[in-house]
Amino acid sequence: MTLIVTGGAGFIGANFIFYMLSIYPDMRVVCVDCLTYAGNLSTLASVMGKANFRFVKISITDQKSIGKLFEEEKPDIVVNFAAESHVDRSIENPSVFLETNIIGTQVLLDAARQWGVKRYHQVSTDEVYGDLPLDNPNLFFTEETPLHASSPYSASKASADLLCLAYYRTFDLPLTISRCSNNYGPYHFPEKLIPLMIANALNDQPLPVYGQGLNVRDWLYVEDHCAAIDLIIRKGREGEVYNVGGHNEMRNIDIVKLICKELGKPESLITYVSDRKGHDMRYAIDPTKIHEELGWLPKTKFSDGIRLTIKWYLDNRSWWEEIISGEYKNYYERMYGGRQ
Ligand SMILES: NC(=O)c1ccc[n+]([C@@H]2O[C@H](COP(=O)([O-])OP(=O)(O)OC[C@H]3O[C@@H](n4cnc5c(N)ncnc54)[C@H](O)[C@@H]3O)[C@@H](O)[C@H]2O)c1
């Protein structure tokens, strides 16, 4: 059994590789990643020496190289995590999001068709549904909720989902899609809310919170997302979308205060900065379908997951310190430097 994981040097892809190799130690896993600013080869250090693991540095938009790789590896399963994934960056420069997230998906779908892949899985996001109002807590995203993307990032992910469903309908390509809520856990790039706040708090730096911090996200520990994808690949019905989320809604400001408390840092580090353009107010997933059809439920409570995550950032300082000392510094200045 050969599995190709694209974007495996990023946050969720790497956690997925670790998860799959721990559960299926004999599976051949091929990681495809072009190592953008978000990809980090050191994340994969623990699996690099394994005989059944291969890392290939190519872009999913490179049709020729992807075709050659599929010809060599003849994968049974392809799971596509590779993406430009940060909303703020998509507001700064949408074009690379369209290139990677849409064209890259098309290149993979064509290769999957040509080489008779048994299952193609597209890792999507709840952001394709747009957002929900704060004043109606009974509203949730189901798989039937219309796509209503707000940012260039979510619009590119929604486009890729539509392309996947079209390949299923037109070419009978055996595929599934998962739309997950916000993940957190080890190896999360420190531009995203939770790792950014942990890293800044540990360095006694200001904790920049957009607007009033009232935006609500539904947080899921990354390993629970990996388990859901594994289940969908094995038991999910072809042509179907599965929402993945843990009914764990929290306001951004409450997360930041919790991190301060866990680290023994003062809340006076919190600084409110001008809001993100088009900032989605609330995401909330209804995971009934994946629960009833596949028996999936999240295993990690947020109170445990956030402690595990904070401990990981404390134990692995060199991993994130190396990142924030490099090019990321320029990006950070552009994002937060001029904001009041
Ligand atoms: N992080 C979340 O909370 C979340 C939630 C739901 C869905 N998702 C989706 O999960 C996937 C992974 O997210 P993440 O947070 O791990 O992202 P990430 O930004 O941490 O990692 C993305 C990886 O893709 C690689 N990549 C980018 N462009 C590429 C290309 N053209 N060719 C090959 N590799 C390329 C990068 O080098 C990086 O290793 C994305 O598709 C994202 O939309 C993320």
CSV table of N, CA, C and O and ligand atoms in Angstrom, one decimal, residues 6-13 32-40 58-61 80-85 100 123-126 153 157 180-183 188-189 191-192 225, ligand 1:
chain,number,residue,atom,x,y,z
A,6,THR,N,0.6,15.1,0.1
A,6,THR,CA,1.2,16.3,-0.3
A,6,THR,C,1.1,17.4,0.8
A,6,THR,O,0.2,17.3,1.6
A,7,GLY,N,2.0,18.3,0.9
A,7,GLY,CA,2.1,19.3,1.9
A,7,GLY,C,2.4,18.7,3.3
A,7,GLY,O,2.1,19.2,4.3
A,8,GLY,N,3.2,17.5,3.2
A,8,GLY,CA,3.5,16.8,4.5
A,8,GLY,C,4.6,17.4,5.3
A,8,GLY,O,4.9,16.9,6.4
A,9,ALA,N,5.2,18.5,4.8
A,9,ALA,CA,6.2,19.2,5.6
A,9,ALA,C,5.5,20.4,6.4
A,9,ALA,O,6.2,21.2,7.1
A,10,GLY,N,4.2,20.5,6.2
A,10,GLY,CA,3.5,21.5,7.0
A,10,GLY,C,2.8,21.0,8.2
A,10,GLY,O,3.1,19.8,8.6
A,11,PHE,N,2.0,21.8,8.8
A,11,PHE,CA,1.5,21.4,10.2
A,11,PHE,C,0.6,20.1,10.2
A,11,PHE,O,1.0,19.1,10.8
A,12,ILE,N,-0.5,20.1,9.5
A,12,ILE,CA,-1.4,19.0,9.6
A,12,ILE,C,-0.8,17.8,8.8
A,12,ILE,O,-0.9,16.6,9.2
A,13,GLY,N,-0.2,18.1,7.6
A,13,GLY,CA,0.3,17.0,6.8
A,13,GLY,C,1.4,16.2,7.5
A,13,GLY,O,1.4,14.9,7.5
A,32,VAL,N,5.1,14.7,-0.6
A,32,VAL,CA,5.4,15.7,-1.7
A,32,VAL,C,5.3,17.1,-1.1
A,32,VAL,O,4.2,17.4,-0.6
A,33,ASP,N,6.3,17.9,-1.2
A,33,ASP,CA,6.2,19.2,-0.6
A,33,ASP,C,7.3,20.1,-1.3
A,33,ASP,O,8.4,19.6,-1.5
A,34,CYS,N,6.9,21.3,-1.7
A,34,CYS,CA,7.9,22.2,-2.4
A,34,CYS,C,8.6,23.1,-1.4
A,34,CYS,O,9.4,23.9,-1.8
A,35,LEU,N,8.2,22.9,-0.1
A,35,LEU,CA,8.9,23.7,1.0
A,35,LEU,C,8.8,25.2,0.8
A,35,LEU,O,9.8,25.9,0.6
A,36,THR,N,7.6,25.7,0.9
A,36,THR,CA,7.3,27.1,0.9
A,36,THR,C,7.8,27.6,2.3
A,36,THR,O,8.3,26.8,3.1
A,37,TYR,N,7.5,28.9,2.6
A,37,TYR,CA,7.9,29.4,3.9
A,37,TYR,C,7.2,28.5,5.0
A,37,TYR,O,7.8,28.4,6.2
A,38,ALA,N,6.1,27.9,4.7
A,38,ALA,CA,5.4,27.1,5.8
A,38,ALA,C,5.8,25.7,5.9
A,38,ALA,O,5.5,25.0,6.8
A,39,GLY,N,6.6,25.2,4.9
A,39,GLY,CA,7.1,23.8,5.0
A,39,GLY,C,8.5,23.8,5.7
A,39,GLY,O,9.3,24.6,5.4
A,40,ASN,N,8.6,22.8,6.5
A,40,ASN,CA,9.9,22.7,7.3
A,40,ASN,C,10.3,21.3,7.3
A,40,ASN,O,9.7,20.4,8.0
A,58,ILE,N,8.9,18.7,-4.7
A,58,ILE,CA,8.3,19.2,-5.9
A,58,ILE,C,7.0,19.9,-5.6
A,58,ILE,O,6.4,19.7,-4.6
A,59,SER,N,6.6,20.8,-6.6
A,59,SER,CA,5.4,21.5,-6.4
A,59,SER,C,4.2,20.7,-7.0
A,59,SER,O,4.4,20.1,-8.1
A,60,ILE,N,3.1,20.8,-6.4
A,60,ILE,CA,1.9,20.1,-6.9
A,60,ILE,C,1.4,20.8,-8.2
A,60,ILE,O,0.6,20.2,-8.9
A,61,THR,N,1.9,21.9,-8.5
A,61,THR,CA,1.6,22.6,-9.8
A,61,THR,C,2.4,22.1,-10.9
A,61,THR,O,2.2,22.5,-12.1
A,80,ASN,N,-4.4,15.2,-0.2
A,80,ASN,CA,-3.8,16.5,-0.6
A,80,ASN,C,-4.0,17.5,0.5
A,80,ASN,O,-5.1,18.1,0.7
A,81,PHE,N,-2.9,17.8,1.2
A,81,PHE,CA,-2.9,18.8,2.2
A,81,PHE,C,-2.2,20.1,1.6
A,81,PHE,O,-2.3,21.2,2.2
A,82,ALA,N,-1.4,19.9,0.6
A,82,ALA,CA,-0.6,21.1,0.1
A,82,ALA,C,-1.5,22.2,-0.3
A,82,ALA,O,-2.4,22.1,-1.0
A,83,ALA,N,-1.1,23.4,0.3
A,83,ALA,CA,-1.9,24.6,0.1
A,83,ALA,C,-1.2,25.8,0.6
A,83,ALA,O,-0.4,25.7,1.5
A,84,GLU,N,-1.6,26.9,0.1
A,84,GLU,CA,-1.3,28.2,0.8
A,84,GLU,C,-2.4,28.3,1.7
A,84,GLU,O,-3.6,28.2,1.3
A,85,SER,N,-2.1,28.5,3.0
A,85,SER,CA,-3.2,28.3,4.0
A,85,SER,C,-3.5,29.5,4.9
A,85,SER,O,-4.4,29.4,5.8
A,100,THR,N,-1.7,27.5,-6.4
A,100,THR,CA,-1.4,26.2,-5.6
A,100,THR,C,-2.7,25.5,-5.3
A,100,THR,O,-2.9,24.3,-5.5
A,123,VAL,N,-8.2,17.6,1.4
A,123,VAL,CA,-8.3,18.2,2.7
A,123,VAL,C,-8.8,19.6,2.6
A,123,VAL,O,-8.0,20.5,2.1
A,124,SER,N,-10.1,19.9,2.9
A,124,SER,CA,-10.6,21.2,2.7
A,124,SER,C,-10.9,21.8,4.1
A,124,SER,O,-10.3,21.3,5.1
A,125,THR,N,-11.7,22.9,4.1
A,125,THR,CA,-11.8,23.7,5.4
A,125,THR,C,-13.2,24.1,5.6
A,125,THR,O,-14.0,24.3,4.6
A,126,ASP,N,-13.6,24.4,6.8
A,126,ASP,CA,-15.0,24.9,7.1
A,126,ASP,C,-15.1,26.3,6.6
A,126,ASP,O,-16.2,26.9,6.4
A,153,TYR,N,-8.3,33.1,0.2
A,153,TYR,CA,-7.9,31.7,0.6
A,153,TYR,C,-9.2,30.8,0.6
A,153,TYR,O,-9.1,29.7,-0.1
A,157,LYS,N,-10.1,27.5,-1.8
A,157,LYS,CA,-10.3,26.1,-1.3
A,157,LYS,C,-11.7,25.6,-1.8
A,157,LYS,O,-11.9,24.5,-2.2
A,180,CYS,N,-12.7,20.7,7.6
A,180,CYS,CA,-12.4,20.6,9.1
A,180,CYS,C,-12.4,22.1,9.6
A,180,CYS,O,-12.1,23.0,8.9
A,181,SER,N,-12.7,22.1,10.9
A,181,SER,CA,-12.6,23.4,11.6
A,181,SER,C,-11.1,23.7,12.0
A,181,SER,O,-10.2,22.9,11.6
A,182,ASN,N,-10.8,24.7,12.8
A,182,ASN,CA,-9.5,25.1,13.1
A,182,ASN,C,-8.7,24.0,13.9
A,182,ASN,O,-9.3,23.6,14.9
A,183,ASN,N,-7.5,23.7,13.4
A,183,ASN,CA,-6.7,22.7,14.2
A,183,ASN,C,-5.7,23.4,15.1
A,183,ASN,O,-5.3,24.6,14.8
A,188,HIS,N,2.7,23.6,14.6
A,188,HIS,CA,1.8,24.6,14.0
A,188,HIS,C,2.7,25.9,13.7
A,188,HIS,O,3.3,26.4,14.7
A,189,PHE,N,2.7,26.3,12.5
A,189,PHE,CA,3.5,27.5,12.1
A,189,PHE,C,3.1,28.7,13.0
A,189,PHE,O,2.0,29.1,13.1
A,191,GLU,N,2.6,31.7,12.8
A,191,GLU,CA,1.8,32.9,12.3
A,191,GLU,C,0.3,32.7,12.7
A,191,GLU,O,-0.4,33.6,12.6
A,192,LYS,N,-0.1,31.5,13.1
A,192,LYS,CA,-1.5,31.2,13.4
A,192,LYS,C,-1.7,31.5,14.8
A,192,LYS,O,-0.8,31.5,15.7
A,225,HIS,N,-8.2,15.3,13.9
A,225,HIS,CA,-8.4,15.5,12.4
A,225,HIS,C,-7.7,14.4,11.6
A,225,HIS,O,-8.3,13.8,10.7
B,1,LIG,N1,-4.7,24.7,9.9
B,1,LIG,C1,-6.0,24.5,10.0
B,1,LIG,O1,-6.5,24.8,11.1
B,1,LIG,C2,-6.8,23.9,8.9
B,1,LIG,C3,-8.1,23.6,9.1
B,1,LIG,C4,-8.9,23.0,8.1
B,1,LIG,C5,-8.3,22.7,6.9
B,1,LIG,N2,-7.0,23.0,6.7
B,1,LIG,C6,-6.4,22.6,5.4
B,1,LIG,O2,-5.4,21.6,5.7
B,1,LIG,C7,-4.3,21.7,4.8
B,1,LIG,C8,-3.0,21.8,5.5
B,1,LIG,O3,-3.0,23.0,6.4
B,1,LIG,P1,-1.8,23.3,7.3
B,1,LIG,O4,-2.3,24.2,8.4
B,1,LIG,O5,-1.0,22.1,7.6
B,1,LIG,O6,-1.0,24.2,6.3
B,1,LIG,P2,0.6,24.7,6.3
B,1,LIG,O7,0.6,26.0,5.7
B,1,LIG,O8,1.2,24.5,7.7
B,1,LIG,O9,1.3,23.6,5.3
B,1,LIG,C9,1.1,23.6,4.0
B,1,LIG,C10,2.2,22.8,3.3
B,1,LIG,O10,2.0,22.8,1.9
B,1,LIG,C11,3.2,23.0,1.3
B,1,LIG,N3,3.0,23.6,0.0
B,1,LIG,C12,2.5,24.8,-0.3
B,1,LIG,N4,2.4,25.0,-1.6
B,1,LIG,C13,2.8,23.8,-2.2
B,1,LIG,C14,3.0,23.4,-3.6
B,1,LIG,N5,2.7,24.2,-4.6
B,1,LIG,N6,3.4,22.1,-3.8
B,1,LIG,C15,3.8,21.3,-2.8
B,1,LIG,N7,3.7,21.7,-1.4
B,1,LIG,C16,3.2,22.9,-1.2
B,1,LIG,C17,4.0,23.9,2.2
B,1,LIG,O11,5.4,23.9,1.9
B,1,LIG,C18,3.6,23.4,3.6
B,1,LIG,O12,4.5,22.4,4.0
B,1,LIG,C19,-4.6,22.9,3.9
B,1,LIG,O13,-5.1,22.4,2.7
B,1,LIG,C20,-5.6,23.7,4.7
B,1,LIG,O14,-6.5,24.4,3.8
B,1,LIG,C21,-6.2,23.6,7.7
